[in-house]
PDB file of C-alpha atoms in Angstrom:
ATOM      1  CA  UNK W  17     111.124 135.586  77.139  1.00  0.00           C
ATOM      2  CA  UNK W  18     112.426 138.588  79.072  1.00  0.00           C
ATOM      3  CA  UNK W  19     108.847 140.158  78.963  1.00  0.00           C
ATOM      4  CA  UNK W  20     107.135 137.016  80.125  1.00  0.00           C
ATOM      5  CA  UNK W  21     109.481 136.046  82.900  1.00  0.00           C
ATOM      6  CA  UNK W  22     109.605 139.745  84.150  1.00  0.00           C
ATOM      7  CA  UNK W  23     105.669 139.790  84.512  1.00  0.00           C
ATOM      8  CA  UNK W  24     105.945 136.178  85.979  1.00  0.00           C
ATOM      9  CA  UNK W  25     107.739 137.980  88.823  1.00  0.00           C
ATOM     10  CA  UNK W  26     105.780 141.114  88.974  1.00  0.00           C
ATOM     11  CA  UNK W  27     102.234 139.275  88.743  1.00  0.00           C
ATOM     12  CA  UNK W  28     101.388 142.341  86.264  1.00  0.00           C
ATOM     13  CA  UNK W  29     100.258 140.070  82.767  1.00  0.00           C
ATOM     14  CA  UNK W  30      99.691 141.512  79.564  1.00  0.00           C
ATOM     15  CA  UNK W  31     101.817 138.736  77.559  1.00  0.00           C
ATOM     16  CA  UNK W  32      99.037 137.165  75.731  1.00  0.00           C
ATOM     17  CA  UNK W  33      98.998 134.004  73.249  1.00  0.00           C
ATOM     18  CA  UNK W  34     100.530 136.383  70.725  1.00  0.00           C
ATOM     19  CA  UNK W  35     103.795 137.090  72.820  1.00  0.00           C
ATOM     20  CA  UNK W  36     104.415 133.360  74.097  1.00  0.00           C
ATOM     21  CA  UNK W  37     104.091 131.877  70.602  1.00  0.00           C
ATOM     22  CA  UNK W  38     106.559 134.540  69.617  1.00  0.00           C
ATOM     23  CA  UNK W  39     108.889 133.196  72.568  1.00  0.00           C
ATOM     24  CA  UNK W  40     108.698 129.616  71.240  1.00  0.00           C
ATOM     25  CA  UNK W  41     105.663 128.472  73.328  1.00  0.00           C
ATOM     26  CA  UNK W  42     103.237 126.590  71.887  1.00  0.00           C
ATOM     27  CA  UNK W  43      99.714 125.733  73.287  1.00  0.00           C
ATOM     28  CA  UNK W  44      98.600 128.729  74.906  1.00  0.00           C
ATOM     29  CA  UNK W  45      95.210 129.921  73.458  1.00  0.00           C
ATOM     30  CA  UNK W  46      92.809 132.603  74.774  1.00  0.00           C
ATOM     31  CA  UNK W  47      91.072 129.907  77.120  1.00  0.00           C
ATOM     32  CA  UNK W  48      93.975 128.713  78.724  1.00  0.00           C
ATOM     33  CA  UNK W  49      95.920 131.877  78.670  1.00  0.00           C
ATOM     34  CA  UNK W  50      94.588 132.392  82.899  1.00  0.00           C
ATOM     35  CA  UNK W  51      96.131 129.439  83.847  1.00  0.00           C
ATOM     36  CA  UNK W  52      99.178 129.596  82.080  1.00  0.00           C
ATOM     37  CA  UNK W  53     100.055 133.349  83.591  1.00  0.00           C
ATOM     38  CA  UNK W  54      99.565 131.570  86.834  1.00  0.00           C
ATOM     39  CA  UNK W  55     101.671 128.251  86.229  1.00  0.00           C
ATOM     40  CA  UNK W  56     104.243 130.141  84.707  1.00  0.00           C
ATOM     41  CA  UNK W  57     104.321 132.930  88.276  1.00  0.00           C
ATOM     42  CA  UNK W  58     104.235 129.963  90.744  1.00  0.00           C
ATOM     43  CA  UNK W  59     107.021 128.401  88.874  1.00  0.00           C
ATOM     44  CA  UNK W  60     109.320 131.153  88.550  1.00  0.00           C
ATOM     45  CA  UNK W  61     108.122 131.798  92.589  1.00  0.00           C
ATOM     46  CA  UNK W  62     109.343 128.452  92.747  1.00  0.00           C
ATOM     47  CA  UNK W  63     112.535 128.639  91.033  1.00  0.00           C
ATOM     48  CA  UNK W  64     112.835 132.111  92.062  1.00  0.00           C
ATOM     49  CA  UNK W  65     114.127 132.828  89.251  1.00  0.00           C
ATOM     50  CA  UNK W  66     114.076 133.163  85.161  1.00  0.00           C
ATOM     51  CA  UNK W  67     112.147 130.386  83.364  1.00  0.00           C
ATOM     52  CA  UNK W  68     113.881 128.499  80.226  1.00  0.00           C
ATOM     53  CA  UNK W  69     111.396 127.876  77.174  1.00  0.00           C
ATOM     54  CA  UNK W  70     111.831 124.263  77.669  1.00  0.00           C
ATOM     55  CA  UNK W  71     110.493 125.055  81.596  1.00  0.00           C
ATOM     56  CA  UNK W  72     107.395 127.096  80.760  1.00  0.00           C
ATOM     57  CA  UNK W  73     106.464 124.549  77.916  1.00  0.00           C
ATOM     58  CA  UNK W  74     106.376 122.182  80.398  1.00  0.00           C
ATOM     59  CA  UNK W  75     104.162 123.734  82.624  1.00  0.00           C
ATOM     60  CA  UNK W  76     102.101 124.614  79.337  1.00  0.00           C
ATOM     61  CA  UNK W  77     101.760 121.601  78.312  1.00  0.00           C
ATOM     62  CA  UNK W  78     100.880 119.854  81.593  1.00  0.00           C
ATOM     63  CA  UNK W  79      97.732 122.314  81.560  1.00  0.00           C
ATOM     64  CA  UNK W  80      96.676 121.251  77.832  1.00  0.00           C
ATOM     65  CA  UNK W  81      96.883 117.860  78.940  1.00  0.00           C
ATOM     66  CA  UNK W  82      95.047 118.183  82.135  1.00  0.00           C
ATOM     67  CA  UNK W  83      92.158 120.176  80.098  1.00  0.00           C
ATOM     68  CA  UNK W  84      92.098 117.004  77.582  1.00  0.00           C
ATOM     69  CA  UNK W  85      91.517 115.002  80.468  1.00  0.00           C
ATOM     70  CA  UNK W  86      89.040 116.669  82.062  1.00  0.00           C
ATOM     71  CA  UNK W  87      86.460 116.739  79.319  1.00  0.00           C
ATOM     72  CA  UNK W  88      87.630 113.535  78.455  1.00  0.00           C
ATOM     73  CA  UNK W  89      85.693 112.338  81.866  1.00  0.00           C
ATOM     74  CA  UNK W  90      82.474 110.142  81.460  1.00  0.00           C
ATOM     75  CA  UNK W  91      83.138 109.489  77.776  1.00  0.00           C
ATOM     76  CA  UNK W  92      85.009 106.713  75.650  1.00  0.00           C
ATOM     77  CA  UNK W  93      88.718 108.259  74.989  1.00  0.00           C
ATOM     78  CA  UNK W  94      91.565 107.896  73.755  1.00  0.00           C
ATOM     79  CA  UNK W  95      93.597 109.211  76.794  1.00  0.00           C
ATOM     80  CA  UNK W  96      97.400 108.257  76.454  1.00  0.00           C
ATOM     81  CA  UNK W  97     100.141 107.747  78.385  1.00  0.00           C
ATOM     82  CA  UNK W  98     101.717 110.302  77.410  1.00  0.00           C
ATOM     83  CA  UNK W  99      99.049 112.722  78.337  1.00  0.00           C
ATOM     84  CA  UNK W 100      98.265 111.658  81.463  1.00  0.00           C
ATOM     85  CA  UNK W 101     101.926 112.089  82.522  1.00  0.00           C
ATOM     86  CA  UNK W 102     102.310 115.582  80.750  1.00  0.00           C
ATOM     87  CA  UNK W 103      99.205 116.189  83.533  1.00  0.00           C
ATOM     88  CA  UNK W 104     100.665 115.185  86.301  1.00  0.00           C
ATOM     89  CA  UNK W 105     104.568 115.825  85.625  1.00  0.00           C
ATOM     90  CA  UNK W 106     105.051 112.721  86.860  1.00  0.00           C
ATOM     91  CA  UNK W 107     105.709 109.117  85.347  1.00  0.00           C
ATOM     92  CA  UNK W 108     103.583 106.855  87.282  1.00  0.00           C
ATOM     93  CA  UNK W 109     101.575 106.520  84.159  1.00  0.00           C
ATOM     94  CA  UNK W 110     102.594 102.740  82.764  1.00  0.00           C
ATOM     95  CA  UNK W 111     101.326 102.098  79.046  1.00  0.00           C
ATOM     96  CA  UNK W 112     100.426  98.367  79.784  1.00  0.00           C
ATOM     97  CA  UNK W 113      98.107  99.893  81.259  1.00  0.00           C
ATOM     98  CA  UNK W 114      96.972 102.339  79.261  1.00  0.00           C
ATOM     99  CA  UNK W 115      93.343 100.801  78.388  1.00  0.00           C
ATOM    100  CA  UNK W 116      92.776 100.388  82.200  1.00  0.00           C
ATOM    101  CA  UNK W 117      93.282 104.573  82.419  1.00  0.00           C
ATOM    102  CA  UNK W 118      90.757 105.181  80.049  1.00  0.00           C
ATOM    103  CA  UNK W 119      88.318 103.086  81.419  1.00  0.00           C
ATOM    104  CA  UNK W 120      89.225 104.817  85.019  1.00  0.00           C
ATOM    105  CA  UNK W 121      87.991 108.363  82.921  1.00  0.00           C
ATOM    106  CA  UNK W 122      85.163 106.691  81.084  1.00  0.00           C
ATOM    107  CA  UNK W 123      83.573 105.504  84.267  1.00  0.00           C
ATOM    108  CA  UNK W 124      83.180 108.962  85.546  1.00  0.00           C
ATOM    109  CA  UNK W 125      79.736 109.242  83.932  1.00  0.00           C
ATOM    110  CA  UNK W 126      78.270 107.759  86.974  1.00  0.00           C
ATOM    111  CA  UNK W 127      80.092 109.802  89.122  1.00  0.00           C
ATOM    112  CA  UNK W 128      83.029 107.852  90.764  1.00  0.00           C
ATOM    113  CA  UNK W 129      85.325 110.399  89.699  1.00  0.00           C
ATOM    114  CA  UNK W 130      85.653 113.891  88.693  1.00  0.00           C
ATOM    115  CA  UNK W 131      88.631 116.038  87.684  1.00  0.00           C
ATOM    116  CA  UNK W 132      88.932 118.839  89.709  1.00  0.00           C
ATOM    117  CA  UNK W 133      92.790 118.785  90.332  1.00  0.00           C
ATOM    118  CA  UNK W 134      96.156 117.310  88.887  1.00  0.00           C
ATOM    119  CA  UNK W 135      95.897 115.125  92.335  1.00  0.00           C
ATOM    120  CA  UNK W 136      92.623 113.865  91.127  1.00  0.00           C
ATOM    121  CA  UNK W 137      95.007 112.338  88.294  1.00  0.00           C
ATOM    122  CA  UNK W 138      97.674 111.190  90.110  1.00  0.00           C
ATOM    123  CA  UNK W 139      95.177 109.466  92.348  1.00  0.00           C
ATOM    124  CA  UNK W 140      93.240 107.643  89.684  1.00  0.00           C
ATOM    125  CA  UNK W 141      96.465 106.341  87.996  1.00  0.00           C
ATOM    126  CA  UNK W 142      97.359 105.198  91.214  1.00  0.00           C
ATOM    127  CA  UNK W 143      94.547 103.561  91.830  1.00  0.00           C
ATOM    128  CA  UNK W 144      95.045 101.679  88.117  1.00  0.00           C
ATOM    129  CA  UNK W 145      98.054 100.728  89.288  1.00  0.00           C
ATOM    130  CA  UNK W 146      97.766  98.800  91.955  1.00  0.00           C
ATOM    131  CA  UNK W 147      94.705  97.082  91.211  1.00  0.00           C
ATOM    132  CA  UNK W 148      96.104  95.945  87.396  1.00  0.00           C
ATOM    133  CA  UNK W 149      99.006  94.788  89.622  1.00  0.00           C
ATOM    134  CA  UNK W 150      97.323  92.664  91.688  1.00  0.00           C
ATOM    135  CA  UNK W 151      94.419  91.354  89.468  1.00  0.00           C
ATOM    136  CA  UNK W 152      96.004  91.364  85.584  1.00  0.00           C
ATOM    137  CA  UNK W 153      99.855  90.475  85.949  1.00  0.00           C
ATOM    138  CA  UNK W 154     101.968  88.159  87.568  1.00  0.00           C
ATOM    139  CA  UNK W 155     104.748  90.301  89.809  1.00  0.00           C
ATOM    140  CA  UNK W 156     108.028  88.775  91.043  1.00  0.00           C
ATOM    141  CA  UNK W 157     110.404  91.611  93.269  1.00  0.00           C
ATOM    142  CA  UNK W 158     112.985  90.360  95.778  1.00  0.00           C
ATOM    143  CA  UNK W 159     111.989  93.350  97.798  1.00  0.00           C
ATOM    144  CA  UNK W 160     109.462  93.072 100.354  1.00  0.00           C
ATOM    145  CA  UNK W 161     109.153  96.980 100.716  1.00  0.00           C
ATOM    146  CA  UNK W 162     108.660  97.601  96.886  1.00  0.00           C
ATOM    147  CA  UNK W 163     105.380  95.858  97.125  1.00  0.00           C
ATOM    148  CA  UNK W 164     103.452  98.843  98.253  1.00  0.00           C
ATOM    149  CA  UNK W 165     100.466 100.146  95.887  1.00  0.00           C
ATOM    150  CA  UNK W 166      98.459 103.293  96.732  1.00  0.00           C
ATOM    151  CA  UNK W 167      95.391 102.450  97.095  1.00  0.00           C
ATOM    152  CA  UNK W 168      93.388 105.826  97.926  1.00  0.00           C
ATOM    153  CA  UNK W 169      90.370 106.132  95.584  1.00  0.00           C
ATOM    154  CA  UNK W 170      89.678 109.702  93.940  1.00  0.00           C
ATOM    155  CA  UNK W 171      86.234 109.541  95.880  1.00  0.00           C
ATOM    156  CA  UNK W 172      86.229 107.126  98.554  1.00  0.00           C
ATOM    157  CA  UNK W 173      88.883 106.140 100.193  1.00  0.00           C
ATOM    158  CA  UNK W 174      86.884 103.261 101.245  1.00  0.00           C
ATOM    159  CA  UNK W 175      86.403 101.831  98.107  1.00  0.00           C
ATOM    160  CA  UNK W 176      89.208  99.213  97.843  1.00  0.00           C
ATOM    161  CA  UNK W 177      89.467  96.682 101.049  1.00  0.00           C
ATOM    162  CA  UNK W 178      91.549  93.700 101.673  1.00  0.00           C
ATOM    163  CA  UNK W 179      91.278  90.504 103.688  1.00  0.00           C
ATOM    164  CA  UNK W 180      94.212  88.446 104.677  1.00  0.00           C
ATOM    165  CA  UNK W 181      94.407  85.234 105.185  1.00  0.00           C
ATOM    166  CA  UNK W 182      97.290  82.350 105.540  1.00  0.00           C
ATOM    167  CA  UNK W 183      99.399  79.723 107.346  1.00  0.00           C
ATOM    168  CA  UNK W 184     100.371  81.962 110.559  1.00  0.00           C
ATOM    169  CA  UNK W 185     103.049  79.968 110.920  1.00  0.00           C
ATOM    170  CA  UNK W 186     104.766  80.755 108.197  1.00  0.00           C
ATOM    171  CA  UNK W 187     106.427  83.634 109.192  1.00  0.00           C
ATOM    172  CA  UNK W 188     105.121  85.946 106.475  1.00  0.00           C
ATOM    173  CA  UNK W 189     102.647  88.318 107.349  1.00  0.00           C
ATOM    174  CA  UNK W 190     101.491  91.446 105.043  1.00  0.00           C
ATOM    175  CA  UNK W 191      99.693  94.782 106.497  1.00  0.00           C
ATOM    176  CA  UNK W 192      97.154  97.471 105.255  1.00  0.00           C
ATOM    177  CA  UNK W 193      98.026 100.945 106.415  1.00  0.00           C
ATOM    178  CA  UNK W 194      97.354 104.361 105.345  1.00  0.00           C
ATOM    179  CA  UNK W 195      97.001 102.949 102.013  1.00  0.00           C
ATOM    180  CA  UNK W 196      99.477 100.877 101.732  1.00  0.00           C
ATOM    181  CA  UNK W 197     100.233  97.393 101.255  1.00  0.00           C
ATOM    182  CA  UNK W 198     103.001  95.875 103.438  1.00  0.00           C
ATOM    183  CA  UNK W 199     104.659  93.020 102.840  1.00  0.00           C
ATOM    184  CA  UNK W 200     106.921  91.148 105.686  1.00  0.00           C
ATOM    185  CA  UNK W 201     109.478  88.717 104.716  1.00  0.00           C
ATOM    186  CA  UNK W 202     109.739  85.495 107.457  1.00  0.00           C
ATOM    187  CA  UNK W 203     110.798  82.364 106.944  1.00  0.00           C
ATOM    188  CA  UNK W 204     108.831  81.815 104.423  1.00  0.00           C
ATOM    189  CA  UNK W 205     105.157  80.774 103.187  1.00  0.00           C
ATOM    190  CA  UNK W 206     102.457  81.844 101.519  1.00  0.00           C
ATOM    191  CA  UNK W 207      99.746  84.201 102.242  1.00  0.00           C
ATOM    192  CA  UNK W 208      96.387  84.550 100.677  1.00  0.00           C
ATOM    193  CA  UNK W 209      94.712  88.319  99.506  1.00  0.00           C
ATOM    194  CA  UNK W 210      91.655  89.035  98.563  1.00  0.00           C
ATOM    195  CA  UNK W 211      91.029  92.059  97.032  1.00  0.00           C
ATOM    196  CA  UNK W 212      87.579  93.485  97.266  1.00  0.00           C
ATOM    197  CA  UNK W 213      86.268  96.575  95.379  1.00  0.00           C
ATOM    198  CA  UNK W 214      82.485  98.936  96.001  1.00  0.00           C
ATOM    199  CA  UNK W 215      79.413  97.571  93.901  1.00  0.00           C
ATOM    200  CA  UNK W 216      80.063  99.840  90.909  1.00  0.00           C
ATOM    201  CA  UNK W 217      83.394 100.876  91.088  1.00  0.00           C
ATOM    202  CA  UNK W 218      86.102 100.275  88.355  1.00  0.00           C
ATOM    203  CA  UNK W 219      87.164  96.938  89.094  1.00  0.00           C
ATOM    204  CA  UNK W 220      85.976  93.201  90.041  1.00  0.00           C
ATOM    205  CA  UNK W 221      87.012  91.420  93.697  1.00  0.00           C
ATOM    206  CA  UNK W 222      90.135  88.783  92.713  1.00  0.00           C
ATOM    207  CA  UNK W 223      91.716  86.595  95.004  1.00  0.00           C
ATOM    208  CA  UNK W 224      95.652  85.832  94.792  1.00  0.00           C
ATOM    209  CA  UNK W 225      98.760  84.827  96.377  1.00  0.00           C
ATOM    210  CA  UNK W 226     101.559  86.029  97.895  1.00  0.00           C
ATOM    211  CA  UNK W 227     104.725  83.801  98.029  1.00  0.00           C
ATOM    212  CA  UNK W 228     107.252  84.982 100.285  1.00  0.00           C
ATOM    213  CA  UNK W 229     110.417  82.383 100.745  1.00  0.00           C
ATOM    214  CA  UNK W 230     113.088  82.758 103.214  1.00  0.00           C
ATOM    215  CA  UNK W 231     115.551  84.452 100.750  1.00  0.00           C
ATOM    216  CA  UNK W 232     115.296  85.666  96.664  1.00  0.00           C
ATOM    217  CA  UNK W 233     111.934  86.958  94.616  1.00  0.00           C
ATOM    218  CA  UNK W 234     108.512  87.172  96.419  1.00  0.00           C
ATOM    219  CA  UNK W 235     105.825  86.380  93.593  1.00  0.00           C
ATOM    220  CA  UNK W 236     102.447  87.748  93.714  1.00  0.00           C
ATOM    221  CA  UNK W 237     100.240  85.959  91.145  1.00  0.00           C
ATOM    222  CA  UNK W 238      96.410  85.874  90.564  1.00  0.00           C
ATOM    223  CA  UNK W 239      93.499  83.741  90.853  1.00  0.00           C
ATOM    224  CA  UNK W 240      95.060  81.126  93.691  1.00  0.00           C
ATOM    225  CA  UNK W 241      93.813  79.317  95.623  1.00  0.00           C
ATOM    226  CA  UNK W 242      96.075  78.676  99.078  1.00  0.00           C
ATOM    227  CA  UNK W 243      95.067  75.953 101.187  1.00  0.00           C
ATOM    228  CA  UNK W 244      94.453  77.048 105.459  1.00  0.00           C
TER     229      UNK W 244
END
């Protein structure tokens, strides 16, 4: 460890596979051996200072995963969880919807998304999200603010639109800005959402609806009609 960490702050490698196994790192290999030296320097720039085992497995790990991923793309996978949150160092990755994620990576045989960066990633789970939230599940939260999704697409932004629609007397209102979706508790009503996705992309358009009462849970639930 004291070899690795005190090239980590020079920037002057030699530590190969050899020496990080030796240190208790696993998953380093001549191919990923570049990226590694270079996780493990901008982490300890980071930290400024010494790197734990556990810390620089992390960081090793998160670039195994991230190359599993990326030659995953455009094929049938078995992408988990698990992975996918190694990847990103994150835990936005939800197994219900696991099956939805690898669909997200299969699809990018026709080019709606590529892997170029962890962001990529974090973008497409995010995207995977929100839609399974609004099209696959039922959602009750007595928070208006928690019900914001993400909704930037890895390649176009564009791709994912909504339409709202309602009593406007109601009281409740809900928003779409900078890629979020904003709900506003009034006195209570419901408000219609139609979510519309590109020709193509991952998903189908669903309409649902939004219950917001004066007080307690606001329900979002799928394929609803709500009478003007």
């Amino acid at each position: 460890m004291t070899q690795i960490n005190s090239e980590a702050q020079s920037g002057n490698w030699t530590a190969d596979e050899g020496v990080f196994l030796a240190a208790g790192v696993t998953g380093v290999t001549r191919s990923n051996l570049l990226d590694v030296r270079d996780a493990i320097g901008n982490a300890f720039t980071a930290k400024n200072g010494a790197l734990t085992v556990n810390e620089i497995q992390e960081r090793v790990n998160a670039i195994v995963s991230f190359n599993e991923i990326a030659i995953a793309v455009g094929q049938p996978n078995t992408i988990t969880v698990d992975i996918l949150n190694k990847a990103t160092g994150l835990t936005t990755a939800l197994i219900q919807n696991e099956e939805a994620y690898r669909k997200a990576i299969e699809s990018g045989a026709s080019g709606m998304w590529s892997v170029y960066e962890v962001q990529d990633i974090v973008d497409m789970i995010n995207v995977v999200n929100a839609v399974q939230l609004m099209t696959d599940n039922s959602v009750t939260t007595p928070d208006a603010d928690a019900i914001k999704p993400v909704l930037q697409t890895p390649v176009n932004s564009n791709g994912v639109t909504f339409t709202f629609a309602g009593n406007t007397n109601n009281g409740a209102s809900a928003s779409f800005t900078d890629s979020e979706l904003t709900i506003t508790r009034g006195p209570g009503g419901v408000l219609s959402i139609t979510v519309s996705v590109e020709a193509g992309f991952y998903w189908e358009p669903v309409e649902y609806e939004v219950v917001v009462p004066e007080s307690g849970a606001i329900s979002i639930s799928k394929d609803t009609k709500v009478a003007g």
